[in-house]
mmCIF file of C-alpha atoms in Angstrom:
data_model
loop_
_atom_site.group_PDB
_atom_site.id
_atom_site.type_symbol
_atom_site.label_atom_id
_atom_site.label_comp_id
_atom_site.label_asym_id
_atom_site.label_seq_id
_atom_site.Cartn_x
_atom_site.Cartn_y
_atom_site.Cartn_z
ATOM 1 C CA UNK H 1 32.201 334.159 182.746
ATOM 2 C CA UNK H 2 33.073 334.628 179.122
ATOM 3 C CA UNK H 3 30.175 337.929 179.286
ATOM 4 C CA UNK H 4 31.158 339.318 181.422
ATOM 5 C CA UNK H 5 34.685 339.571 180.409
ATOM 6 C CA UNK H 6 33.507 339.885 177.224
ATOM 7 C CA UNK H 7 31.299 343.260 178.353
ATOM 8 C CA UNK H 8 34.302 344.605 180.148
ATOM 9 C CA UNK H 9 36.312 344.693 177.511
ATOM 10 C CA UNK H 10 33.993 346.265 176.164
ATOM 11 C CA UNK H 11 33.082 349.049 178.443
ATOM 12 C CA UNK H 12 37.077 350.035 178.380
ATOM 13 C CA UNK H 13 37.356 350.448 175.179
ATOM 14 C CA UNK H 14 34.816 352.639 174.424
ATOM 15 C CA UNK H 15 36.514 354.614 178.032
ATOM 16 C CA UNK H 16 39.745 354.135 176.108
ATOM 17 C CA UNK H 17 37.902 355.685 172.715
ATOM 18 C CA UNK H 18 36.279 359.073 175.389
ATOM 19 C CA UNK H 19 39.587 359.077 177.095
ATOM 20 C CA UNK H 20 41.368 360.320 173.879
ATOM 21 C CA UNK H 21 38.202 361.837 172.286
ATOM 22 C CA UNK H 22 38.500 364.568 175.003
ATOM 23 C CA UNK H 23 41.931 364.778 174.875
ATOM 24 C CA UNK H 24 42.284 365.530 170.838
ATOM 25 C CA UNK H 25 39.321 368.572 171.424
ATOM 26 C CA UNK H 26 41.519 369.293 173.960
ATOM 27 C CA UNK H 27 43.853 370.048 171.519
ATOM 28 C CA UNK H 28 42.588 371.415 169.023
ATOM 29 C CA UNK H 29 41.968 375.568 168.457
ATOM 30 C CA UNK H 30 38.687 377.452 166.996
ATOM 31 C CA UNK H 31 39.785 381.508 165.798
ATOM 32 C CA UNK H 32 37.017 383.565 165.397
ATOM 33 C CA UNK H 33 37.152 387.102 164.546
ATOM 34 C CA UNK H 34 35.185 389.883 166.116
ATOM 35 C CA UNK H 35 34.313 392.641 164.202
ATOM 36 C CA UNK H 36 34.270 396.279 165.504
ATOM 37 C CA UNK H 37 33.313 398.910 162.173
ATOM 38 C CA UNK H 38 32.941 402.523 163.416
ATOM 39 C CA UNK H 39 32.399 404.888 160.915
ATOM 40 C CA UNK H 40 32.220 409.218 160.571
ATOM 41 C CA UNK H 41 31.869 411.605 157.901
ATOM 42 C CA UNK H 42 30.510 414.886 158.298
ATOM 43 C CA UNK H 43 26.933 413.588 157.228
ATOM 44 C CA UNK H 44 27.651 410.038 158.632
ATOM 45 C CA UNK H 45 27.510 407.344 161.460
ATOM 46 C CA UNK H 46 28.212 403.926 161.853
ATOM 47 C CA UNK H 47 28.308 401.787 164.472
ATOM 48 C CA UNK H 48 28.887 397.714 164.039
ATOM 49 C CA UNK H 49 29.572 395.181 166.609
ATOM 50 C CA UNK H 50 29.618 391.482 164.771
ATOM 51 C CA UNK H 51 31.473 387.981 164.648
ATOM 52 C CA UNK H 52 32.783 386.302 162.684
ATOM 53 C CA UNK H 53 31.972 388.365 159.641
ATOM 54 C CA UNK H 54 27.725 388.293 161.345
ATOM 55 C CA UNK H 55 26.519 391.614 162.352
ATOM 56 C CA UNK H 56 25.869 391.070 166.809
ATOM 57 C CA UNK H 57 24.160 394.337 167.354
ATOM 58 C CA UNK H 58 24.081 398.443 166.014
ATOM 59 C CA UNK H 59 23.463 401.870 166.304
ATOM 60 C CA UNK H 60 20.345 403.328 165.237
ATOM 61 C CA UNK H 61 21.197 406.540 166.353
ATOM 62 C CA UNK H 62 17.530 407.639 164.439
ATOM 63 C CA UNK H 63 15.904 406.047 166.799
ATOM 64 C CA UNK H 64 18.010 406.406 169.749
ATOM 65 C CA UNK H 65 19.319 402.853 170.581
ATOM 66 C CA UNK H 66 20.269 399.689 169.811
ATOM 67 C CA UNK H 67 19.443 396.750 168.081
ATOM 68 C CA UNK H 68 20.843 393.431 168.069
ATOM 69 C CA UNK H 69 20.428 391.163 164.886
ATOM 70 C CA UNK H 70 21.185 388.289 165.815
ATOM 71 C CA UNK H 71 18.463 385.259 164.232
ATOM 72 C CA UNK H 72 16.070 383.698 166.122
ATOM 73 C CA UNK H 73 17.379 380.079 165.479
ATOM 74 C CA UNK H 74 20.869 381.431 167.752
ATOM 75 C CA UNK H 75 21.663 381.476 172.112
ATOM 76 C CA UNK H 76 20.342 384.356 173.304
ATOM 77 C CA UNK H 77 22.743 387.656 173.974
ATOM 78 C CA UNK H 78 22.342 391.165 174.924
ATOM 79 C CA UNK H 79 25.216 394.085 175.041
ATOM 80 C CA UNK H 80 25.576 395.213 178.316
ATOM 81 C CA UNK H 81 23.263 398.523 178.634
ATOM 82 C CA UNK H 82 24.866 401.812 177.874
ATOM 83 C CA UNK H 83 26.506 400.328 174.658
ATOM 84 C CA UNK H 84 24.460 402.876 172.699
ATOM 85 C CA UNK H 85 25.527 405.729 174.739
ATOM 86 C CA UNK H 86 29.526 404.466 173.902
ATOM 87 C CA UNK H 87 28.956 404.599 170.465
ATOM 88 C CA UNK H 88 27.634 408.494 170.288
ATOM 89 C CA UNK H 89 30.775 408.545 172.638
ATOM 90 C CA UNK H 90 32.992 407.139 169.665
ATOM 91 C CA UNK H 91 31.931 409.102 167.781
ATOM 92 C CA UNK H 92 32.486 412.073 168.303
ATOM 93 C CA UNK H 93 36.081 411.034 168.844
ATOM 94 C CA UNK H 94 35.918 409.393 165.672
ATOM 95 C CA UNK H 95 35.480 412.856 164.223
ATOM 96 C CA UNK H 96 38.252 414.741 165.956
ATOM 97 C CA UNK H 97 40.599 411.859 165.488
ATOM 98 C CA UNK H 98 40.095 412.243 161.356
ATOM 99 C CA UNK H 99 40.221 415.547 161.314
ATOM 100 C CA UNK H 100 43.584 415.892 163.383
ATOM 101 C CA UNK H 101 44.436 413.035 160.515
ATOM 102 C CA UNK H 102 43.094 414.318 157.290
ATOM 103 C CA UNK H 103 44.957 417.589 157.732
ATOM 104 C CA UNK H 104 48.748 415.865 159.630
ATOM 105 C CA UNK H 105 48.850 413.866 155.900
ATOM 106 C CA UNK H 106 47.920 416.777 154.091
ATOM 107 C CA UNK H 107 44.013 415.879 153.271
ATOM 108 C CA UNK H 108 45.111 412.634 151.203
ATOM 109 C CA UNK H 109 42.689 410.477 149.028
ATOM 110 C CA UNK H 110 40.211 408.018 150.398
ATOM 111 C CA UNK H 111 40.294 404.686 149.866
ATOM 112 C CA UNK H 112 38.416 403.435 146.237
ATOM 113 C CA UNK H 113 37.506 399.673 145.982
ATOM 114 C CA UNK H 114 35.359 398.527 143.438
ATOM 115 C CA UNK H 115 32.720 396.294 144.207
ATOM 116 C CA UNK H 116 30.795 393.596 143.031
ATOM 117 C CA UNK H 117 27.137 392.860 142.226
ATOM 118 C CA UNK H 118 25.141 389.480 140.423
ATOM 119 C CA UNK H 119 21.995 388.095 140.185
ATOM 120 C CA UNK H 120 19.426 385.709 140.531
ATOM 121 C CA UNK H 121 16.311 384.809 142.056
ATOM 122 C CA UNK H 122 15.393 383.120 144.998
ATOM 123 C CA UNK H 123 13.547 380.761 144.432
ATOM 124 C CA UNK H 124 12.956 378.607 141.401
ATOM 125 C CA UNK H 125 10.345 381.174 138.257
ATOM 126 C CA UNK H 126 6.848 379.566 138.153
ATOM 127 C CA UNK H 127 5.170 381.650 135.305
ATOM 128 C CA UNK H 128 2.885 384.316 137.381
ATOM 129 C CA UNK H 129 4.318 382.734 140.772
ATOM 130 C CA UNK H 130 5.553 385.815 144.121
ATOM 131 C CA UNK H 131 9.329 385.660 143.584
ATOM 132 C CA UNK H 132 11.966 387.345 144.749
ATOM 133 C CA UNK H 133 15.485 389.016 142.570
ATOM 134 C CA UNK H 134 18.397 389.230 145.096
ATOM 135 C CA UNK H 135 21.361 391.850 143.496
ATOM 136 C CA UNK H 136 24.273 391.105 145.428
ATOM 137 C CA UNK H 137 27.254 393.549 145.462
ATOM 138 C CA UNK H 138 30.676 393.044 146.785
ATOM 139 C CA UNK H 139 33.595 393.716 148.324
ATOM 140 C CA UNK H 140 33.464 397.606 147.541
ATOM 141 C CA UNK H 141 34.715 400.875 149.884
ATOM 142 C CA UNK H 142 33.807 403.262 151.370
ATOM 143 C CA UNK H 143 30.002 401.927 151.901
ATOM 144 C CA UNK H 144 28.767 404.415 150.056
ATOM 145 C CA UNK H 145 26.700 403.482 146.440
ATOM 146 C CA UNK H 146 23.916 403.260 144.650
ATOM 147 C CA UNK H 147 21.728 401.264 143.740
ATOM 148 C CA UNK H 148 18.652 401.325 141.293
ATOM 149 C CA UNK H 149 16.428 398.239 139.685
ATOM 150 C CA UNK H 150 14.986 398.239 136.405
ATOM 151 C CA UNK H 151 12.123 395.960 134.528
ATOM 152 C CA UNK H 152 12.133 396.327 130.777
ATOM 153 C CA UNK H 153 13.911 399.172 130.427
ATOM 154 C CA UNK H 154 11.222 401.624 132.559
ATOM 155 C CA UNK H 155 12.864 402.505 136.744
ATOM 156 C CA UNK H 156 10.889 400.585 139.567
ATOM 157 C CA UNK H 157 11.248 401.246 142.995
ATOM 158 C CA UNK H 158 7.584 399.194 144.763
ATOM 159 C CA UNK H 159 8.899 396.179 146.129
ATOM 160 C CA UNK H 160 12.829 397.291 146.376
ATOM 161 C CA UNK H 161 14.363 396.162 149.994
ATOM 162 C CA UNK H 162 18.216 397.814 150.776
ATOM 163 C CA UNK H 163 20.402 395.418 153.953
ATOM 164 C CA UNK H 164 22.722 397.336 156.674
ATOM 165 C CA UNK H 165 25.802 396.886 155.054
ATOM 166 C CA UNK H 166 27.788 394.329 155.906
ATOM 167 C CA UNK H 167 31.367 393.939 157.234
ATOM 168 C CA UNK H 168 34.297 391.845 155.620
ATOM 169 C CA UNK H 169 37.650 391.216 157.296
ATOM 170 C CA UNK H 170 39.330 393.292 154.667
ATOM 171 C CA UNK H 171 37.777 396.172 155.885
ATOM 172 C CA UNK H 172 35.200 395.952 152.763
ATOM 173 C CA UNK H 173 31.727 395.565 152.881
ATOM 174 C CA UNK H 174 28.614 393.603 151.343
ATOM 175 C CA UNK H 175 25.054 394.858 150.318
ATOM 176 C CA UNK H 176 21.877 392.900 149.398
ATOM 177 C CA UNK H 177 19.336 394.557 147.662
ATOM 178 C CA UNK H 178 15.728 392.632 146.863
ATOM 179 C CA UNK H 179 12.830 393.463 144.069
ATOM 180 C CA UNK H 180 9.523 390.901 144.457
ATOM 181 C CA UNK H 181 8.583 390.047 141.020
ATOM 182 C CA UNK H 182 5.649 388.216 139.394
ATOM 183 C CA UNK H 183 7.551 387.344 137.138
ATOM 184 C CA UNK H 184 6.805 386.983 133.393
ATOM 185 C CA UNK H 185 7.641 385.518 129.416
ATOM 186 C CA UNK H 186 9.952 388.408 127.740
ATOM 187 C CA UNK H 187 10.078 389.923 131.329
ATOM 188 C CA UNK H 188 14.078 391.343 131.664
ATOM 189 C CA UNK H 189 15.218 393.005 134.544
ATOM 190 C CA UNK H 190 19.042 394.481 135.783
ATOM 191 C CA UNK H 191 20.420 396.103 139.127
ATOM 192 C CA UNK H 192 22.797 399.100 138.716
ATOM 193 C CA UNK H 193 25.210 399.949 141.063
ATOM 194 C CA UNK H 194 26.612 403.138 141.285
ATOM 195 C CA UNK H 195 30.253 403.539 143.292
ATOM 196 C CA UNK H 196 32.761 406.203 143.612
ATOM 197 C CA UNK H 197 35.373 403.054 142.864
ATOM 198 C CA UNK H 198 33.360 402.146 139.216
ATOM 199 C CA UNK H 199 33.934 403.950 136.308
ATOM 200 C CA UNK H 200 31.433 403.742 134.597
ATOM 201 C CA UNK H 201 27.739 401.369 135.691
ATOM 202 C CA UNK H 202 28.077 398.137 136.818
ATOM 203 C CA UNK H 203 24.873 396.845 135.351
ATOM 204 C CA UNK H 204 23.230 393.256 135.798
ATOM 205 C CA UNK H 205 20.526 391.763 133.191
ATOM 206 C CA UNK H 206 18.298 388.684 134.842
ATOM 207 C CA UNK H 207 15.345 387.427 132.208
ATOM 208 C CA UNK H 208 13.192 385.254 132.851
ATOM 209 C CA UNK H 209 13.700 381.809 131.847
ATOM 210 C CA UNK H 210 12.181 378.330 133.390
ATOM 211 C CA UNK H 211 13.056 375.645 132.937
ATOM 212 C CA UNK H 212 11.805 372.984 130.062
ATOM 213 C CA UNK H 213 11.017 368.892 130.388
ATOM 214 C CA UNK H 214 13.815 367.386 129.672
ATOM 215 C CA UNK H 215 12.826 365.833 127.271
ATOM 216 C CA UNK H 216 16.408 363.902 126.472
ATOM 217 C CA UNK H 217 15.658 360.298 128.150
ATOM 218 C CA UNK H 218 12.016 360.247 126.244
ATOM 219 C CA UNK H 219 13.296 360.668 122.557
ATOM 220 C CA UNK H 220 15.994 358.403 123.591
ATOM 221 C CA UNK H 221 13.613 355.694 124.676
ATOM 222 C CA UNK H 222 11.323 356.890 121.296
ATOM 223 C CA UNK H 223 14.574 357.179 119.524
ATOM 224 C CA UNK H 224 15.191 353.005 121.033
ATOM 225 C CA UNK H 225 11.061 352.032 120.243
ATOM 226 C CA UNK H 226 12.449 352.844 116.358
ATOM 227 C CA UNK H 227 14.843 350.990 115.996
ATOM 228 C CA UNK H 228 13.418 348.357 117.966
ATOM 229 C CA UNK H 229 10.330 348.075 115.619
ATOM 230 C CA UNK H 230 12.735 348.518 112.280
ATOM 231 C CA UNK H 231 14.423 345.725 113.988
ATOM 232 C CA UNK H 232 11.700 343.623 114.435
ATOM 233 C CA UNK H 233 10.033 344.246 110.919
ATOM 234 C CA UNK H 234 13.491 343.126 109.333
ATOM 235 C CA UNK H 235 12.920 339.624 110.846
ATOM 236 C CA UNK H 236 9.842 339.253 109.797
ATOM 237 C CA UNK H 237 10.569 340.097 106.534
ATOM 238 C CA UNK H 238 13.523 337.604 106.382
ATOM 239 C CA UNK H 239 11.472 334.877 107.544
ATOM 240 C CA UNK H 240 8.531 334.535 104.879
ATOM 241 C CA UNK H 241 11.327 334.899 102.982
ATOM 242 C CA UNK H 242 12.959 332.091 104.655
ATOM 243 C CA UNK H 243 9.244 329.965 104.427
ATOM 244 C CA UNK H 244 9.712 330.907 101.378
ATOM 245 C CA UNK H 245 12.178 330.103 99.866
ATOM 246 C CA UNK H 246 12.025 326.903 101.159
ATOM 247 C CA UNK H 247 8.508 326.090 99.871
ATOM 248 C CA UNK H 248 10.170 326.909 95.771
ATOM 249 C CA UNK H 249 12.810 324.086 97.245
ATOM 250 C CA UNK H 250 10.555 321.223 97.500
#
């Protein structure tokens, strides 16, 4: 009887906990941000759909089709048929609105936001082993930018790749450039960025640095062992002197 009552009480407590969890979850609010970016000019056009800063779909105007850019591990989804055609029509509307807006506002200056950049290796550096350098360029507008690489002051074009422009919630963009490398001691790489919002080119430098083994613990143990041996030797000397002194006293 006691075991039955105890089991029932446990089940009742679990039931209360589950109910509270459900009630708590219904009160939680999650905010997501949809992204639609349509860019147009006399020479450029872009259409991107995204969610929470991640690109979901873009229009490939050179191939005449829409491209899903979700990674393989997410739940599959697809945009409705006609999304690409709608993007084409929207860009024509964008051009018409842009021309009217420029005329109405007496050709205002284009907004400009200067980029920031950083350069780092994808993997830990091992001399003579394949690696990838990443130049991360962030928070710039307009999405027109020049990027080039050098190795030991010589321009490099082989093994260079570029991502698409990634829109950020504040209206600026990110870009990633990658360079395939085989690091050797003494090599120096640079990633240089050119943008209309910069007074001068923005250059970041990366040189080959291989992490050396940590000699601190080894040195500490060596010093400790040396001091220990000195202490042992000193003890032996004092012991011998003590015995000699006792013998002379006798």
